[in-house]
Amino acid sequence: SDMQRPQALVRHPITGSMLRYGISGAAVTLVYLGLPVVVNAALGVPIQICIPVAYVLAVSLQFILQRHFVFRHVSSFALSARQQITWYVIVGAIQYPLSALAVAVLPGLLDIPERVAYLVATATISLFSFLFLRKRVFHPHPESP
């Protein structure tokens, strides 16, 4: 029936985890953008102090959500938490310069505005990051179902 299709998509290991990836990304974005604004407005803490705190909290929250929410269908991970964190840091260290490079190069190459290049680069890098995380970081242990 038509009602079973959405449920099947949510339960599917790929489409379900992609949906949860989007939800976790929205939550992390809310923390990263909202925390500095709220703390600055409510407590008067300089936003320059709030931003790095929010960044660390957002990245930490993102890792936790990836491990326990996005890839919750995995009963036993192949990599230890320490190995996952290491790969997570490597992926993050690649994402930023790649985004910056795309925003620097794509507007001239494709005759598009920087904002469009930024959005396209972010969407593309997010998709490839999801696929890499799914296949190489948060993948199941070979013996797990």
PDB file of C-alpha atoms in Angstrom:
ATOM      1  CA  SER A   1       0.000   0.000   0.000  1.00  0.00           C
ATOM      2  CA  ASP A   2       0.958   3.672  -0.294  1.00  0.00           C
ATOM      3  CA  MET A   3       1.398   3.967   3.488  1.00  0.00           C
ATOM      4  CA  GLN A   4       4.027   1.199   3.518  1.00  0.00           C
ATOM      5  CA  ARG A   5       6.285   2.927   0.983  1.00  0.00           C
ATOM      6  CA  PRO A   6       7.294   5.863   3.239  1.00  0.00           C
ATOM      7  CA  GLN A   7       7.831   3.484   6.170  1.00  0.00           C
ATOM      8  CA  ALA A   8       9.944   1.205   3.981  1.00  0.00           C
ATOM      9  CA  LEU A   9      12.062   4.188   2.885  1.00  0.00           C
ATOM     10  CA  VAL A  10      12.601   5.292   6.498  1.00  0.00           C
ATOM     11  CA  ARG A  11      13.557   1.758   7.560  1.00  0.00           C
ATOM     12  CA  HIS A  12      15.846   1.108   4.579  1.00  0.00           C
ATOM     13  CA  PRO A  13      19.562   1.206   5.577  1.00  0.00           C
ATOM     14  CA  ILE A  14      20.445   3.743   2.856  1.00  0.00           C
ATOM     15  CA  THR A  15      17.397   6.001   2.491  1.00  0.00           C
ATOM     16  CA  GLY A  16      16.633   5.883   6.210  1.00  0.00           C
ATOM     17  CA  SER A  17      20.179   6.806   7.165  1.00  0.00           C
ATOM     18  CA  MET A  18      20.187   9.592   4.521  1.00  0.00           C
ATOM     19  CA  LEU A  19      17.019  11.024   6.035  1.00  0.00           C
ATOM     20  CA  ARG A  20      18.524  10.817   9.533  1.00  0.00           C
ATOM     21  CA  TYR A  21      21.727  12.408   8.145  1.00  0.00           C
ATOM     22  CA  GLY A  22      19.657  15.389   6.994  1.00  0.00           C
ATOM     23  CA  ILE A  23      17.845  15.628  10.326  1.00  0.00           C
ATOM     24  CA  SER A  24      21.103  15.465  12.281  1.00  0.00           C
ATOM     25  CA  GLY A  25      22.641  18.065   9.954  1.00  0.00           C
ATOM     26  CA  ALA A  26      19.734  20.403  10.642  1.00  0.00           C
ATOM     27  CA  ALA A  27      20.097  19.896  14.405  1.00  0.00           C
ATOM     28  CA  VAL A  28      23.846  20.512  14.261  1.00  0.00           C
ATOM     29  CA  THR A  29      23.326  23.635  12.136  1.00  0.00           C
ATOM     30  CA  LEU A  30      20.808  24.922  14.662  1.00  0.00           C
ATOM     31  CA  VAL A  31      23.310  24.433  17.495  1.00  0.00           C
ATOM     32  CA  TYR A  32      26.203  25.956  15.547  1.00  0.00           C
ATOM     33  CA  LEU A  33      24.272  29.020  14.400  1.00  0.00           C
ATOM     34  CA  GLY A  34      21.840  29.380  17.282  1.00  0.00           C
ATOM     35  CA  LEU A  35      24.098  28.980  20.292  1.00  0.00           C
ATOM     36  CA  PRO A  36      26.347  31.985  19.577  1.00  0.00           C
ATOM     37  CA  VAL A  37      23.391  34.218  18.750  1.00  0.00           C
ATOM     38  CA  VAL A  38      21.389  33.210  21.843  1.00  0.00           C
ATOM     39  CA  VAL A  39      24.310  33.285  24.294  1.00  0.00           C
ATOM     40  CA  ASN A  40      25.491  36.614  22.892  1.00  0.00           C
ATOM     41  CA  ALA A  41      22.013  38.151  23.090  1.00  0.00           C
ATOM     42  CA  ALA A  42      21.004  36.674  26.453  1.00  0.00           C
ATOM     43  CA  LEU A  43      24.291  36.877  28.361  1.00  0.00           C
ATOM     44  CA  GLY A  44      26.308  39.431  26.417  1.00  0.00           C
ATOM     45  CA  VAL A  45      29.181  37.003  25.818  1.00  0.00           C
ATOM     46  CA  PRO A  46      31.150  38.244  22.799  1.00  0.00           C
ATOM     47  CA  ILE A  47      30.155  36.284  19.707  1.00  0.00           C
ATOM     48  CA  GLN A  48      33.832  35.695  18.873  1.00  0.00           C
ATOM     49  CA  ILE A  49      34.030  33.590  22.059  1.00  0.00           C
ATOM     50  CA  CYS A  50      30.710  31.850  21.403  1.00  0.00           C
ATOM     51  CA  ILE A  51      31.571  30.698  17.865  1.00  0.00           C
ATOM     52  CA  PRO A  52      34.479  28.335  18.687  1.00  0.00           C
ATOM     53  CA  VAL A  53      32.536  26.905  21.638  1.00  0.00           C
ATOM     54  CA  ALA A  54      29.523  26.351  19.397  1.00  0.00           C
ATOM     55  CA  TYR A  55      31.767  24.790  16.733  1.00  0.00           C
ATOM     56  CA  VAL A  56      33.239  22.246  19.153  1.00  0.00           C
ATOM     57  CA  LEU A  57      29.780  21.437  20.536  1.00  0.00           C
ATOM     58  CA  ALA A  58      28.289  21.136  17.040  1.00  0.00           C
ATOM     59  CA  VAL A  59      31.033  18.831  15.741  1.00  0.00           C
ATOM     60  CA  SER A  60      30.817  16.698  18.899  1.00  0.00           C
ATOM     61  CA  LEU A  61      27.033  16.518  18.599  1.00  0.00           C
ATOM     62  CA  GLN A  62      27.361  15.625  14.928  1.00  0.00           C
ATOM     63  CA  PHE A  63      29.703  12.723  15.683  1.00  0.00           C
ATOM     64  CA  ILE A  64      27.404  11.405  18.414  1.00  0.00           C
ATOM     65  CA  LEU A  65      24.363  11.698  16.150  1.00  0.00           C
ATOM     66  CA  GLN A  66      26.192   9.931  13.303  1.00  0.00           C
ATOM     67  CA  ARG A  67      27.188   7.065  15.563  1.00  0.00           C
ATOM     68  CA  HIS A  68      23.922   6.635  17.490  1.00  0.00           C
ATOM     69  CA  PHE A  69      21.181   8.074  15.250  1.00  0.00           C
ATOM     70  CA  VAL A  70      22.161   8.244  11.571  1.00  0.00           C
ATOM     71  CA  PHE A  71      23.741   4.789  11.449  1.00  0.00           C
ATOM     72  CA  ARG A  72      21.634   3.279  14.223  1.00  0.00           C
ATOM     73  CA  HIS A  73      20.790   0.297  12.028  1.00  0.00           C
ATOM     74  CA  VAL A  74      24.380  -0.937  12.473  1.00  0.00           C
ATOM     75  CA  SER A  75      24.430  -3.359  15.400  1.00  0.00           C
ATOM     76  CA  SER A  76      28.234  -3.615  15.655  1.00  0.00           C
ATOM     77  CA  PHE A  77      30.672  -1.188  14.010  1.00  0.00           C
ATOM     78  CA  ALA A  78      33.806  -2.507  12.303  1.00  0.00           C
ATOM     79  CA  LEU A  79      35.871   0.403  13.623  1.00  0.00           C
ATOM     80  CA  SER A  80      36.371   1.343  17.257  1.00  0.00           C
ATOM     81  CA  ALA A  81      35.104   4.716  18.484  1.00  0.00           C
ATOM     82  CA  ARG A  82      38.710   5.989  18.480  1.00  0.00           C
ATOM     83  CA  GLN A  83      39.174   4.936  14.833  1.00  0.00           C
ATOM     84  CA  GLN A  84      35.850   6.526  13.917  1.00  0.00           C
ATOM     85  CA  ILE A  85      36.871   9.781  15.608  1.00  0.00           C
ATOM     86  CA  THR A  86      40.191   9.755  13.747  1.00  0.00           C
ATOM     87  CA  TRP A  87      38.463   9.314  10.392  1.00  0.00           C
ATOM     88  CA  TYR A  88      35.862  11.912  11.365  1.00  0.00           C
ATOM     89  CA  VAL A  89      38.604  14.472  12.020  1.00  0.00           C
ATOM     90  CA  ILE A  90      40.285  13.602   8.696  1.00  0.00           C
ATOM     91  CA  VAL A  91      36.999  14.009   6.798  1.00  0.00           C
ATOM     92  CA  GLY A  92      36.398  17.358   8.513  1.00  0.00           C
ATOM     93  CA  ALA A  93      39.938  18.508   7.712  1.00  0.00           C
ATOM     94  CA  ILE A  94      39.339  17.728   4.027  1.00  0.00           C
ATOM     95  CA  GLN A  95      35.840  19.230   3.800  1.00  0.00           C
ATOM     96  CA  TYR A  96      36.768  22.809   4.704  1.00  0.00           C
ATOM     97  CA  PRO A  97      39.643  23.340   2.243  1.00  0.00           C
ATOM     98  CA  LEU A  98      37.689  21.533  -0.457  1.00  0.00           C
ATOM     99  CA  SER A  99      34.719  23.867   0.116  1.00  0.00           C
ATOM    100  CA  ALA A 100      36.979  26.922   0.094  1.00  0.00           C
ATOM    101  CA  LEU A 101      38.676  25.738  -3.111  1.00  0.00           C
ATOM    102  CA  ALA A 102      35.329  25.101  -4.807  1.00  0.00           C
ATOM    103  CA  VAL A 103      34.056  28.568  -3.870  1.00  0.00           C
ATOM    104  CA  ALA A 104      37.302  30.118  -5.154  1.00  0.00           C
ATOM    105  CA  VAL A 105      37.389  28.206  -8.465  1.00  0.00           C
ATOM    106  CA  LEU A 106      33.822  27.352  -9.518  1.00  0.00           C
ATOM    107  CA  PRO A 107      32.429  30.898  -9.974  1.00  0.00           C
ATOM    108  CA  GLY A 108      35.035  31.744 -12.622  1.00  0.00           C
ATOM    109  CA  LEU A 109      34.980  28.296 -14.166  1.00  0.00           C
ATOM    110  CA  LEU A 110      31.185  28.003 -14.457  1.00  0.00           C
ATOM    111  CA  ASP A 111      30.246  31.708 -14.479  1.00  0.00           C
ATOM    112  CA  ILE A 112      28.083  31.350 -11.364  1.00  0.00           C
ATOM    113  CA  PRO A 113      27.813  33.508  -8.225  1.00  0.00           C
ATOM    114  CA  GLU A 114      29.934  32.553  -5.192  1.00  0.00           C
ATOM    115  CA  ARG A 115      26.787  31.795  -3.154  1.00  0.00           C
ATOM    116  CA  VAL A 116      25.640  29.285  -5.760  1.00  0.00           C
ATOM    117  CA  ALA A 117      29.114  27.719  -5.840  1.00  0.00           C
ATOM    118  CA  TYR A 118      29.047  27.503  -2.042  1.00  0.00           C
ATOM    119  CA  LEU A 119      25.620  25.819  -1.989  1.00  0.00           C
ATOM    120  CA  VAL A 120      26.519  23.384  -4.782  1.00  0.00           C
ATOM    121  CA  ALA A 121      29.870  22.558  -3.168  1.00  0.00           C
ATOM    122  CA  THR A 122      28.284  22.069   0.257  1.00  0.00           C
ATOM    123  CA  ALA A 123      25.540  19.803  -1.093  1.00  0.00           C
ATOM    124  CA  THR A 124      28.008  17.766  -3.155  1.00  0.00           C
ATOM    125  CA  ILE A 125      30.564  17.440  -0.356  1.00  0.00           C
ATOM    126  CA  SER A 126      27.799  16.515   2.102  1.00  0.00           C
ATOM    127  CA  LEU A 127      26.585  13.729  -0.179  1.00  0.00           C
ATOM    128  CA  PHE A 128      30.080  12.321  -0.701  1.00  0.00           C
ATOM    129  CA  SER A 129      30.815  12.656   3.026  1.00  0.00           C
ATOM    130  CA  PHE A 130      27.665  10.696   3.840  1.00  0.00           C
ATOM    131  CA  LEU A 131      28.651   7.952   1.401  1.00  0.00           C
ATOM    132  CA  PHE A 132      32.203   7.802   2.764  1.00  0.00           C
ATOM    133  CA  LEU A 133      31.034   7.776   6.389  1.00  0.00           C
ATOM    134  CA  ARG A 134      28.524   5.046   5.580  1.00  0.00           C
ATOM    135  CA  LYS A 135      31.036   2.863   3.731  1.00  0.00           C
ATOM    136  CA  ARG A 136      34.290   3.455   5.645  1.00  0.00           C
ATOM    137  CA  VAL A 137      33.632   4.938   9.093  1.00  0.00           C
ATOM    138  CA  PHE A 138      30.270   3.812  10.458  1.00  0.00           C
ATOM    139  CA  HIS A 139      30.056   0.506   8.600  1.00  0.00           C
ATOM    140  CA  PRO A 140      29.050  -2.765  10.241  1.00  0.00           C
ATOM    141  CA  HIS A 141      31.447  -5.340  11.558  1.00  0.00           C
ATOM    142  CA  PRO A 142      31.638  -8.159   8.976  1.00  0.00           C
ATOM    143  CA  GLU A 143      30.035 -10.652  11.398  1.00  0.00           C
ATOM    144  CA  SER A 144      27.075  -8.410  12.272  1.00  0.00           C
ATOM    145  CA  PRO A 145      23.776  -8.804  10.400  1.00  0.00           C
TER     146      PRO A 145
END
